[in-house]
mmCIF file of C-alpha atoms in Angstrom:
data_model
loop_
_atom_site.group_PDB
_atom_site.id
_atom_site.type_symbol
_atom_site.label_atom_id
_atom_site.label_comp_id
_atom_site.label_asym_id
_atom_site.label_seq_id
_atom_site.Cartn_x
_atom_site.Cartn_y
_atom_site.Cartn_z
ATOM 1 C CA MET P 153 2.756 11.618 -11.212
ATOM 2 C CA THR P 154 2.594 12.444 -7.587
ATOM 3 C CA GLN P 155 2.551 16.172 -7.489
ATOM 4 C CA SER P 156 3.746 18.670 -5.039
ATOM 5 C CA ILE P 157 1.085 20.506 -3.163
ATOM 6 C CA THR P 158 1.565 23.652 -5.194
ATOM 7 C CA SER P 159 -0.064 22.201 -8.253
ATOM 8 C CA ARG P 160 -3.810 22.503 -8.338
ATOM 9 C CA ASN P 161 -4.772 19.229 -9.859
ATOM 10 C CA PRO P 162 -3.025 16.267 -8.276
ATOM 11 C CA ARG P 163 -3.315 13.040 -10.190
ATOM 12 C CA PRO P 164 -2.181 9.896 -8.406
ATOM 13 C CA ASP P 165 -1.017 7.757 -11.222
ATOM 14 C CA THR P 166 2.412 6.394 -10.551
ATOM 15 C CA LEU P 167 2.691 2.661 -10.158
ATOM 16 C CA ALA P 168 4.215 3.126 -6.729
ATOM 17 C CA ASP P 169 1.255 5.198 -5.576
ATOM 18 C CA VAL P 170 -1.247 2.711 -6.897
ATOM 19 C CA LEU P 171 0.541 -0.283 -5.432
ATOM 20 C CA GLU P 172 0.811 1.391 -2.089
ATOM 21 C CA ARG P 173 -2.958 1.833 -2.015
ATOM 22 C CA VAL P 174 -3.993 -1.435 -3.604
ATOM 23 C CA LEU P 175 -1.733 -4.058 -2.083
ATOM 24 C CA ASP P 176 -3.107 -5.908 0.931
ATOM 25 C CA LYS P 177 -5.785 -3.264 1.341
ATOM 26 C CA GLY P 178 -9.502 -3.390 0.772
ATOM 27 C CA VAL P 179 -12.270 -5.575 2.086
ATOM 28 C CA VAL P 180 -11.341 -9.167 2.759
ATOM 29 C CA ILE P 181 -14.050 -11.753 2.352
ATOM 30 C CA ALA P 182 -13.724 -14.643 4.726
ATOM 31 C CA GLY P 183 -15.238 -18.052 4.475
ATOM 32 C CA ASP P 184 -15.720 -20.641 1.817
ATOM 33 C CA ILE P 185 -17.169 -18.319 -0.827
ATOM 34 C CA VAL P 186 -13.759 -17.064 -1.859
ATOM 35 C CA VAL P 187 -11.343 -19.011 -3.992
ATOM 36 C CA ASN P 188 -7.872 -18.426 -2.612
ATOM 37 C CA ILE P 189 -5.348 -18.255 -5.370
ATOM 38 C CA LEU P 190 -2.548 -15.918 -4.555
ATOM 39 C CA ASP P 191 -0.396 -15.844 -1.531
ATOM 40 C CA ILE P 192 -1.018 -12.144 -1.789
ATOM 41 C CA GLU P 193 0.682 -11.265 1.488
ATOM 42 C CA LEU P 194 3.978 -12.655 0.372
ATOM 43 C CA LEU P 195 3.771 -11.177 -3.101
ATOM 44 C CA SER P 196 2.674 -7.795 -1.874
ATOM 45 C CA LEU P 197 5.504 -7.756 0.603
ATOM 46 C CA LYS P 198 7.960 -8.353 -2.206
ATOM 47 C CA LEU P 199 6.333 -5.732 -4.392
ATOM 48 C CA ARG P 200 6.380 -3.293 -1.524
ATOM 49 C CA LEU P 201 10.068 -3.853 -1.028
ATOM 50 C CA PHE P 202 10.564 -3.455 -4.726
ATOM 51 C CA VAL P 203 8.713 -0.157 -4.744
ATOM 52 C CA ALA P 204 10.494 1.135 -1.667
ATOM 53 C CA SER P 205 13.847 0.326 -3.225
ATOM 54 C CA ALA P 206 12.817 1.760 -6.562
ATOM 55 C CA GLN P 207 11.698 5.019 -5.016
ATOM 56 C CA THR P 208 14.864 5.398 -3.030
ATOM 57 C CA ALA P 209 16.954 4.561 -6.022
ATOM 58 C CA GLN P 210 15.062 6.902 -8.289
ATOM 59 C CA GLU P 211 15.677 9.742 -5.910
ATOM 60 C CA MET P 212 19.354 8.984 -6.180
ATOM 61 C CA GLY P 213 19.143 8.782 -9.937
ATOM 62 C CA MET P 214 19.943 5.095 -10.120
ATOM 63 C CA ASP P 215 18.303 2.375 -12.093
ATOM 64 C CA TRP P 216 20.017 -0.700 -10.765
ATOM 65 C CA TRP P 217 16.796 -2.653 -10.459
ATOM 66 C CA THR P 218 16.430 -2.781 -14.212
ATOM 67 C CA ARG P 219 19.501 -4.984 -14.235
ATOM 68 C CA ASP P 220 18.776 -7.011 -11.138
ATOM 69 C CA GLU P 221 17.316 -10.378 -12.000
ATOM 70 C CA PHE P 222 15.364 -10.490 -8.763
ATOM 71 C CA PHE P 223 13.303 -7.633 -10.132
ATOM 72 C CA THR P 224 13.287 -8.407 -13.830
ATOM 73 C CA SER P 225 11.519 -11.626 -14.679
ATOM 74 C CA GLN P 226 12.318 -11.267 -18.352
ATOM 75 C CA SER P 227 16.025 -11.802 -17.930
ATOM 76 C CA ASN P 228 15.734 -15.440 -16.870
ATOM 77 C CA GLY P 229 14.024 -17.777 -14.433
ATOM 78 C CA GLY P 230 15.191 -15.776 -11.476
ATOM 79 C CA GLY P 231 18.092 -17.862 -10.308
ATOM 80 C CA GLY P 232 20.567 -15.576 -8.620
ATOM 81 C CA LYS P 233 18.202 -13.737 -6.310
ATOM 82 C CA ASN P 234 19.715 -10.958 -4.314
ATOM 83 C CA ASP P 235 23.403 -11.424 -4.725
ATOM 84 C CA GLN P 236 23.430 -9.075 -7.703
ATOM 85 C CA VAL P 237 22.064 -6.070 -5.905
ATOM 86 C CA GLU P 238 24.003 -2.948 -6.637
ATOM 87 C CA GLY P 239 23.677 0.507 -5.276
ATOM 88 C CA LYS P 240 22.931 1.216 -1.680
ATOM 89 C CA ARG P 241 20.623 -1.661 -0.867
ATOM 90 C CA ALA P 242 22.629 -4.472 0.603
ATOM 91 C CA PRO P 243 20.873 -7.853 0.791
ATOM 92 C CA ALA P 244 21.201 -7.833 4.573
ATOM 93 C CA GLU P 245 19.472 -4.475 4.669
ATOM 94 C CA LEU P 246 16.662 -5.729 2.473
ATOM 95 C CA GLU P 247 16.286 -8.780 4.660
ATOM 96 C CA ALA P 248 16.121 -6.684 7.793
ATOM 97 C CA GLU P 249 13.518 -4.481 6.172
ATOM 98 C CA ASN P 250 11.657 -7.554 5.019
ATOM 99 C CA ASP P 251 11.514 -8.826 8.585
ATOM 100 C CA GLN P 252 10.415 -5.427 9.813
ATOM 101 C CA LEU P 253 7.623 -5.289 7.275
ATOM 102 C CA LYS P 254 6.510 -8.794 8.119
ATOM 103 C CA GLN P 255 6.273 -7.898 11.765
ATOM 104 C CA ARG P 256 4.504 -4.696 10.928
ATOM 105 C CA ILE P 257 1.929 -6.442 8.776
ATOM 106 C CA GLU P 258 1.392 -8.998 11.500
ATOM 107 C CA ARG P 259 0.841 -6.256 14.039
ATOM 108 C CA LEU P 260 -1.519 -4.418 11.729
ATOM 109 C CA GLU P 261 -3.491 -7.506 10.944
ATOM 110 C CA ARG P 262 -3.800 -8.299 14.605
ATOM 111 C CA ALA P 263 -4.833 -4.730 15.362
ATOM 112 C CA ILE P 264 -7.424 -4.787 12.610
ATOM 113 C CA ALA P 265 -8.751 -8.141 13.721
ATOM 114 C CA ASP P 266 -8.976 -6.929 17.315
ATOM 115 C CA ARG P 267 -10.682 -3.703 16.419
ATOM 116 C CA GLU P 268 -13.062 -4.792 13.721
ATOM 117 C CA LEU P 269 -13.880 -8.314 14.707
ATOM 118 C CA PRO P 270 -13.411 -8.892 18.400
ATOM 119 C CA GLU P 271 -15.482 -12.056 18.273
ATOM 120 C CA GLN P 272 -13.859 -13.858 15.409
ATOM 121 C CA SER P 273 -10.969 -16.221 15.130
ATOM 122 C CA GLU P 274 -11.349 -16.855 11.432
ATOM 123 C CA GLN P 275 -8.375 -14.696 10.499
ATOM 124 C CA SER P 276 -5.788 -17.120 11.788
ATOM 125 C CA ASN P 277 -7.607 -20.084 10.295
ATOM 126 C CA GLY P 278 -7.643 -18.275 6.974
ATOM 127 C CA SER P 279 -3.943 -17.697 6.830
ATOM 128 C CA GLY P 280 -3.337 -21.242 7.951
ATOM 129 C CA ARG P 281 -5.344 -22.450 5.008
ATOM 130 C CA GLN P 282 -3.380 -20.250 2.714
ATOM 131 C CA ALA P 283 -0.102 -21.602 4.011
ATOM 132 C CA GLN P 284 -1.442 -25.085 3.430
ATOM 133 C CA GLN P 285 -2.226 -24.254 -0.174
ATOM 134 C CA GLU P 286 1.183 -22.775 -0.590
ATOM 135 C CA GLU P 287 2.673 -26.091 0.428
ATOM 136 C CA ASP P 288 0.333 -28.002 -1.854
ATOM 137 C CA ARG P 289 1.434 -26.178 -4.953
ATOM 138 C CA MET W 293 -4.600 -25.758 -7.937
ATOM 139 C CA THR W 294 -4.884 -23.439 -10.902
ATOM 140 C CA ALA W 295 -4.263 -26.236 -13.306
ATOM 141 C CA GLY W 296 -6.076 -26.443 -16.599
ATOM 142 C CA ASP W 297 -8.684 -23.985 -17.730
ATOM 143 C CA ALA W 298 -10.516 -23.425 -14.436
ATOM 144 C CA ARG W 299 -12.338 -20.107 -14.361
ATOM 145 C CA GLY W 300 -13.587 -17.872 -11.624
ATOM 146 C CA LEU W 301 -15.222 -14.527 -11.031
ATOM 147 C CA TYR W 302 -12.882 -11.733 -10.014
ATOM 148 C CA LEU W 303 -14.489 -9.262 -7.591
ATOM 149 C CA PHE W 304 -13.399 -5.641 -7.868
ATOM 150 C CA ALA W 305 -15.863 -3.889 -5.634
ATOM 151 C CA ILE W 306 -19.287 -3.993 -4.042
ATOM 152 C CA VAL W 307 -21.681 -1.116 -4.604
ATOM 153 C CA GLY W 308 -25.113 -0.082 -3.385
ATOM 154 C CA SER W 309 -26.333 0.605 -6.889
ATOM 155 C CA THR W 310 -27.326 -1.528 -9.847
ATOM 156 C CA ALA W 311 -26.763 1.284 -12.350
ATOM 157 C CA VAL W 312 -23.025 1.615 -12.877
ATOM 158 C CA ASP W 313 -21.476 2.293 -16.259
ATOM 159 C CA LEU W 314 -18.625 -0.172 -16.778
ATOM 160 C CA SER W 315 -18.124 0.278 -20.496
ATOM 161 C CA GLY W 316 -14.579 0.481 -21.740
ATOM 162 C CA LEU W 317 -12.983 -0.821 -18.560
ATOM 163 C CA PRO W 318 -10.173 -3.380 -18.649
ATOM 164 C CA GLY W 319 -10.786 -7.061 -17.950
ATOM 165 C CA PHE W 320 -8.243 -9.846 -17.777
ATOM 166 C CA ALA W 321 -6.380 -11.571 -20.540
ATOM 167 C CA GLY W 322 -8.459 -14.533 -21.606
ATOM 168 C CA GLY W 323 -11.349 -13.311 -19.463
ATOM 169 C CA GLY W 324 -14.281 -10.977 -19.809
ATOM 170 C CA SER W 325 -14.926 -7.284 -19.300
ATOM 171 C CA PRO W 326 -16.177 -5.982 -15.970
ATOM 172 C CA ARG W 327 -19.918 -6.364 -15.389
ATOM 173 C CA LEU W 328 -22.409 -6.271 -12.541
ATOM 174 C CA VAL W 329 -23.902 -9.148 -10.597
ATOM 175 C CA ASP W 330 -26.757 -7.795 -8.542
ATOM 176 C CA HIS W 331 -28.849 -8.957 -5.655
ATOM 177 C CA GLY W 332 -31.574 -6.564 -4.583
ATOM 178 C CA ASP W 333 -30.075 -3.085 -4.354
ATOM 179 C CA LEU W 334 -26.520 -4.366 -3.913
ATOM 180 C CA ALA W 335 -24.200 -5.337 -6.732
ATOM 181 C CA ALA W 336 -20.736 -6.756 -7.185
ATOM 182 C CA VAL W 337 -18.466 -5.489 -9.954
ATOM 183 C CA VAL W 338 -16.979 -8.655 -11.409
ATOM 184 C CA ALA W 339 -15.088 -10.021 -14.387
ATOM 185 C CA ASP W 340 -14.653 -13.577 -15.602
ATOM 186 C CA VAL W 341 -11.086 -14.665 -15.247
ATOM 187 C CA PRO W 342 -9.112 -17.796 -16.033
ATOM 188 C CA LEU W 343 -7.583 -18.730 -12.690
ATOM 189 C CA ALA W 344 -4.263 -19.337 -14.392
ATOM 190 C CA ALA W 345 -4.116 -15.597 -15.131
ATOM 191 C CA LEU W 346 -3.885 -14.942 -11.394
ATOM 192 C CA ASP W 347 -1.154 -17.426 -10.717
ATOM 193 C CA VAL W 348 1.589 -14.878 -10.216
ATOM 194 C CA ARG W 349 5.045 -16.184 -9.613
ATOM 195 C CA GLU W 350 7.691 -14.708 -7.464
ATOM 196 C CA GLU W 351 9.857 -13.662 -10.380
ATOM 197 C CA GLU W 352 6.946 -11.714 -11.865
ATOM 198 C CA VAL W 353 7.118 -9.170 -9.086
ATOM 199 C CA THR W 354 8.379 -6.410 -11.343
ATOM 200 C CA GLU W 355 7.408 -2.945 -12.391
ATOM 201 C CA ASP W 356 5.655 -4.143 -15.529
ATOM 202 C CA GLY W 357 5.000 -7.717 -14.460
ATOM 203 C CA ARG W 358 1.663 -9.412 -14.211
ATOM 204 C CA LEU W 359 0.998 -8.481 -10.611
ATOM 205 C CA ALA W 360 1.720 -4.807 -11.290
ATOM 206 C CA ARG W 361 -0.618 -4.829 -14.295
ATOM 207 C CA MET W 362 -3.285 -6.558 -12.250
ATOM 208 C CA ALA W 363 -2.960 -3.913 -9.552
ATOM 209 C CA MET W 364 -3.262 -1.102 -12.088
ATOM 210 C CA ASP W 365 -6.335 -2.655 -13.712
ATOM 211 C CA HIS W 366 -7.824 -3.330 -10.288
ATOM 212 C CA ASP W 367 -7.399 0.351 -9.434
ATOM 213 C CA THR W 368 -8.679 1.564 -12.811
ATOM 214 C CA VAL W 369 -11.937 -0.367 -12.480
ATOM 215 C CA ILE W 370 -12.505 0.505 -8.833
ATOM 216 C CA ARG W 371 -11.781 4.165 -9.457
ATOM 217 C CA ALA W 372 -14.200 4.314 -12.381
ATOM 218 C CA VAL W 373 -16.887 2.740 -10.204
ATOM 219 C CA PHE W 374 -16.059 4.928 -7.215
ATOM 220 C CA GLU W 375 -16.475 8.069 -9.344
ATOM 221 C CA GLN W 376 -20.089 7.052 -9.939
ATOM 222 C CA THR W 377 -21.205 5.651 -6.601
ATOM 223 C CA PRO W 378 -19.855 4.754 -3.141
ATOM 224 C CA ALA W 379 -17.912 1.526 -3.511
ATOM 225 C CA LEU W 380 -16.265 -1.000 -1.235
ATOM 226 C CA PRO W 381 -12.930 -1.868 -2.807
ATOM 227 C CA LEU W 382 -12.205 -5.556 -2.387
ATOM 228 C CA ARG W 383 -8.769 -6.866 -1.767
ATOM 229 C CA LEU W 384 -6.665 -7.478 -4.838
ATOM 230 C CA ALA W 385 -7.278 -10.919 -6.364
ATOM 231 C CA THR W 386 -10.534 -11.691 -4.573
ATOM 232 C CA VAL W 387 -12.137 -14.456 -6.606
ATOM 233 C CA VAL W 388 -15.360 -16.410 -6.164
ATOM 234 C CA GLY W 389 -16.483 -19.470 -8.041
ATOM 235 C CA ASP W 390 -19.422 -18.133 -10.005
ATOM 236 C CA GLU W 391 -22.360 -15.725 -10.050
ATOM 237 C CA ASP W 392 -24.262 -17.787 -7.516
ATOM 238 C CA ALA W 393 -21.388 -17.451 -5.069
ATOM 239 C CA ALA W 394 -21.268 -13.691 -5.670
ATOM 240 C CA ARG W 395 -25.021 -13.395 -5.059
ATOM 241 C CA ARG W 396 -24.749 -15.545 -1.962
ATOM 242 C CA LEU W 397 -22.099 -13.167 -0.653
ATOM 243 C CA LEU W 398 -24.319 -10.123 -1.281
ATOM 244 C CA ALA W 399 -27.296 -11.835 0.304
ATOM 245 C CA GLU W 400 -25.640 -13.292 3.369
ATOM 246 C CA ARG W 401 -23.502 -10.270 4.152
ATOM 247 C CA SER W 402 -25.868 -7.487 3.183
ATOM 248 C CA THR W 403 -25.938 -5.966 6.675
ATOM 249 C CA GLU W 404 -22.168 -5.731 6.972
ATOM 250 C CA ILE W 405 -21.912 -4.441 3.420
ATOM 251 C CA ARG W 406 -24.539 -1.739 3.967
ATOM 252 C CA ASP W 407 -22.892 -0.613 7.212
ATOM 253 C CA LEU W 408 -19.530 -0.274 5.518
ATOM 254 C CA LEU W 409 -20.985 1.507 2.501
ATOM 255 C CA ALA W 410 -22.767 3.934 4.808
ATOM 256 C CA ARG W 411 -19.572 4.633 6.732
ATOM 257 C CA LEU W 412 -17.530 5.322 3.598
ATOM 258 C CA ALA W 413 -20.185 7.136 1.565
ATOM 259 C CA GLY W 414 -19.391 10.779 0.876
ATOM 260 C CA HIS W 415 -15.698 10.255 1.574
ATOM 261 C CA GLU W 416 -12.518 10.163 -0.438
ATOM 262 C CA GLU W 417 -9.052 9.080 0.513
ATOM 263 C CA TRP W 418 -6.173 11.541 0.273
ATOM 264 C CA GLY W 419 -2.525 10.666 0.732
ATOM 265 C CA VAL W 420 0.005 13.062 2.243
ATOM 266 C CA ARG W 421 3.768 12.661 2.213
ATOM 267 C CA LEU W 422 6.375 14.855 3.796
ATOM 268 C CA ARG W 423 9.708 14.564 2.116
ATOM 269 C CA ARG W 424 12.929 16.217 3.082
ATOM 270 C CA GLU W 425 14.763 17.537 0.077
ATOM 271 C CA GLY W 426 18.454 18.026 -0.263
ATOM 272 C CA GLU W 427 21.264 16.408 1.657
ATOM 273 C CA ALA W 428 20.686 14.331 4.708
ATOM 274 C CA PRO W 429 23.518 14.703 7.203
ATOM 275 C CA ASP W 430 26.127 12.176 6.257
ATOM 276 C CA GLU W 431 27.519 10.655 9.411
ATOM 277 C CA ASN W 432 30.096 8.605 7.578
ATOM 278 C CA ALA W 433 31.528 11.652 5.855
ATOM 279 C CA GLU W 434 31.612 13.338 9.234
ATOM 280 C CA ARG W 435 33.510 10.437 10.685
ATOM 281 C CA GLU W 436 35.921 10.370 7.752
ATOM 282 C CA ARG W 437 36.646 14.041 8.147
ATOM 283 C CA ALA W 438 37.320 13.571 11.830
ATOM 284 C CA ARG W 439 39.619 10.677 11.090
ATOM 285 C CA ALA W 440 41.460 12.544 8.371
ATOM 286 C CA ALA W 441 42.156 15.422 10.740
ATOM 287 C CA ARG W 442 43.734 12.916 13.125
ATOM 288 C CA PRO W 443 42.561 14.585 16.274
ATOM 289 C CA SER W 444 43.391 13.307 19.711
ATOM 290 C CA GLY W 445 41.129 10.563 21.020
ATOM 291 C CA ARG W 446 39.440 13.019 23.299
ATOM 292 C CA ASP W 447 38.829 15.576 20.554
ATOM 293 C CA TYR W 448 37.460 12.850 18.375
ATOM 294 C CA LEU W 449 35.066 11.625 21.019
ATOM 295 C CA GLN W 450 33.869 15.114 21.723
ATOM 296 C CA ALA W 451 33.296 15.876 18.049
ATOM 297 C CA ARG W 452 31.529 12.569 17.714
ATOM 298 C CA ARG W 453 29.303 13.309 20.679
ATOM 299 C CA GLU W 454 28.380 16.699 19.281
ATOM 300 C CA ALA W 455 27.635 15.272 15.880
ATOM 301 C CA LEU W 456 25.437 12.638 17.455
ATOM 302 C CA ARG W 457 23.562 15.147 19.547
ATOM 303 C CA ALA W 458 23.032 17.417 16.549
ATOM 304 C CA SER W 459 21.701 14.596 14.433
ATOM 305 C CA GLN W 460 19.462 13.440 17.276
ATOM 306 C CA GLU W 461 18.047 16.908 17.694
ATOM 307 C CA GLN W 462 17.455 17.198 13.994
ATOM 308 C CA ARG W 463 15.756 13.844 13.859
ATOM 309 C CA HIS W 464 13.591 14.876 16.770
ATOM 310 C CA ALA W 465 12.570 18.177 15.147
ATOM 311 C CA VAL W 466 11.801 16.422 11.917
ATOM 312 C CA ARG W 467 9.731 13.771 13.630
ATOM 313 C CA GLN W 468 7.806 16.481 15.413
ATOM 314 C CA ALA W 469 7.037 18.215 12.121
ATOM 315 C CA GLY W 470 5.719 14.929 10.780
ATOM 316 C CA ASP W 471 3.578 14.359 13.872
ATOM 317 C CA GLU W 472 2.232 17.887 13.820
ATOM 318 C CA VAL W 473 1.211 17.734 10.186
ATOM 319 C CA TYR W 474 -0.302 14.316 10.720
ATOM 320 C CA ARG W 475 -2.461 15.521 13.604
ATOM 321 C CA GLY W 476 -3.289 18.885 12.058
ATOM 322 C CA LEU W 477 -4.687 17.311 8.922
ATOM 323 C CA ALA W 478 -6.493 14.601 10.874
ATOM 324 C CA GLU W 479 -8.750 17.282 12.326
ATOM 325 C CA HIS W 480 -10.246 17.725 8.885
ATOM 326 C CA ALA W 481 -10.704 14.027 8.251
ATOM 327 C CA SER W 482 -13.028 11.308 9.486
ATOM 328 C CA ASP W 483 -10.173 8.880 9.854
ATOM 329 C CA ALA W 484 -6.432 8.838 9.384
ATOM 330 C CA THR W 485 -3.670 6.308 9.328
ATOM 331 C CA ARG W 486 0.040 6.226 8.733
ATOM 332 C CA LEU W 487 1.384 4.101 5.926
ATOM 333 C CA SER W 488 4.791 2.520 5.845
ATOM 334 C CA THR W 489 7.654 4.760 4.815
ATOM 335 C CA GLY W 490 9.308 1.662 3.396
ATOM 336 C CA GLY W 491 12.571 2.705 4.985
ATOM 337 C CA ALA W 492 12.923 5.446 2.377
ATOM 338 C CA THR W 493 15.364 8.087 3.493
ATOM 339 C CA GLY W 494 13.950 11.571 3.743
ATOM 340 C CA LEU W 495 10.352 10.404 3.928
ATOM 341 C CA LEU W 496 9.196 12.059 7.138
ATOM 342 C CA LEU W 497 5.555 11.191 6.964
ATOM 343 C CA ASN W 498 3.464 8.915 4.818
ATOM 344 C CA ALA W 499 -0.122 9.262 5.929
ATOM 345 C CA THR W 500 -3.518 8.774 4.428
ATOM 346 C CA TYR W 501 -6.827 10.341 5.328
ATOM 347 C CA LEU W 502 -10.486 9.581 4.908
ATOM 348 C CA VAL W 503 -11.853 13.015 4.036
ATOM 349 C CA PRO W 504 -15.535 13.925 3.728
ATOM 350 C CA THR W 505 -16.036 15.419 0.282
ATOM 351 C CA SER W 506 -17.593 18.428 2.006
ATOM 352 C CA ALA W 507 -14.272 19.016 3.807
ATOM 353 C CA THR W 508 -11.977 18.502 0.821
ATOM 354 C CA ASP W 509 -11.308 22.208 0.305
ATOM 355 C CA ALA W 510 -10.529 22.797 3.966
ATOM 356 C CA PHE W 511 -8.265 19.751 4.018
ATOM 357 C CA ARG W 512 -6.349 20.953 0.989
ATOM 358 C CA GLU W 513 -6.060 24.463 2.349
ATOM 359 C CA VAL W 514 -4.485 23.176 5.542
ATOM 360 C CA ALA W 515 -2.138 20.951 3.539
ATOM 361 C CA GLU W 516 -1.125 23.944 1.424
ATOM 362 C CA LYS W 517 -0.486 26.003 4.507
ATOM 363 C CA TYR W 518 1.818 23.321 5.884
ATOM 364 C CA ALA W 519 3.530 23.130 2.507
ATOM 365 C CA ALA W 520 4.214 26.859 2.574
ATOM 366 C CA ASP W 521 5.409 26.758 6.186
ATOM 367 C CA LEU W 522 7.747 23.834 5.682
ATOM 368 C CA GLU W 523 9.178 24.853 2.341
ATOM 369 C CA ALA W 524 11.812 27.065 3.930
ATOM 370 C CA GLY W 525 13.047 24.078 5.947
ATOM 371 C CA GLY W 526 13.561 22.065 2.774
ATOM 372 C CA VAL W 527 10.530 19.863 3.394
ATOM 373 C CA ARG W 528 8.146 19.165 0.539
ATOM 374 C CA VAL W 529 4.515 18.201 1.029
ATOM 375 C CA GLU W 530 3.039 15.823 -1.547
ATOM 376 C CA LEU W 531 -0.641 15.219 -1.920
ATOM 377 C CA THR W 532 -2.223 12.336 -3.827
ATOM 378 C CA GLY W 533 -5.876 11.733 -4.426
ATOM 379 C CA PRO W 534 -8.709 11.534 -4.465
ATOM 380 C CA TRP W 535 -8.566 7.775 -4.029
ATOM 381 C CA PRO W 536 -11.290 5.248 -3.395
ATOM 382 C CA PRO W 537 -11.124 4.513 0.342
ATOM 383 C CA TYR W 538 -8.674 1.624 0.016
ATOM 384 C CA SER W 539 -6.914 2.189 3.303
ATOM 385 C CA PHE W 540 -10.152 2.534 5.240
ATOM 386 C CA ALA W 541 -11.829 -0.579 3.931
ATOM 387 C CA GLN W 542 -9.418 -2.961 5.612
ATOM 388 C CA VAL W 543 -11.983 -5.165 7.232
ATOM 389 C CA THR W 544 -13.047 -8.765 6.942
ATOM 390 C CA ILE W 545 -16.648 -9.474 6.146
ATOM 391 C CA GLY W 546 -18.345 -12.828 6.286
ATOM 392 C CA SER W 547 -16.225 -14.004 9.167
ATOM 393 C CA GLN W 548 -19.112 -16.155 10.419
ATOM 394 C CA ALA W 549 -19.509 -17.937 7.095
ATOM 395 C CA ALA W 550 -17.888 -21.147 8.255
ATOM 396 C CA ALA W 551 -20.029 -21.295 11.376
ATOM 397 C CA ASP W 552 -23.208 -20.475 9.453
ATOM 398 C CA GLY W 553 -22.504 -23.179 6.948
#
């Protein structure tokens, strides 16, 4: 659990905490050495939204996401998407947040690329390749 | 592209040591346990993985889905390594073809890798959140009350204006508290960055810091002081860590690979 500052021995073990640290963070290896498998940006964005909603909902004592098929793969093949969302998170709100996050990630990626690698243009090529693979699947 | 039984080598982290104890750490279903592939004094922490195991679908983005489990295992391995030696966490789901590819990476990028390891050595990441507890001002309820009282248009507008100003002032004060804590703690860190608040209500600050291990106590003391100061205002300070330096290893290495051939 995330602990309040008053406890002496914080232990960062909630899924939300871990996902926040692990998703789209860490060293990226560019070039042909890496096998690109996941469209990790897209998936991490969805997971991030999921976590953000879950945290908000938990604070309000709700558990709507356990019934929402967008968030529970077990229920079925994920047909209905967002139209089942209950609670306070309207689909339009999620979409707006989604767009915001996309823009934010874009900005961050650009900022990182500018700061760390002023000479390279590989970044954009890389994501282009990924998009290509996405289409191929 | 993940058809059939194609296999790859999942990369968790790169370390500047060839003596890391990886026993008992989780691997992937249908794959192997984490092990080291070394080249000189550098090593990659890797595990064999069937590529199909990484083919996460959209509907598996759930709390206990495959991607979440992968993230937890990724963190477990990296954390175990990080507790033994400075480690560069690699991005989730970084996969190379085979051991030769991993060694080629270590060989061709050794300068970049050493620089990064040197920058992050002796540091841990600590997360700090400021959360407002209790009721946020409910503007809708305010509006309902005003409507129920059926005031004159002018009274209504005035009440509305005052409510708006009050909520603006409160937002401003709260933002300032977040900024102050962010800056105050940054003085005890080598680097700092704000993470997304994910639109969560009441989350005033979500920051993360790269803290020298020698400054950990000072950092925590300052955080505790802020916690005590802000408690009266209904603001809670949450601290998580120590983490491997995930948020401060957001760089691309090997960007010249294509040009170099």
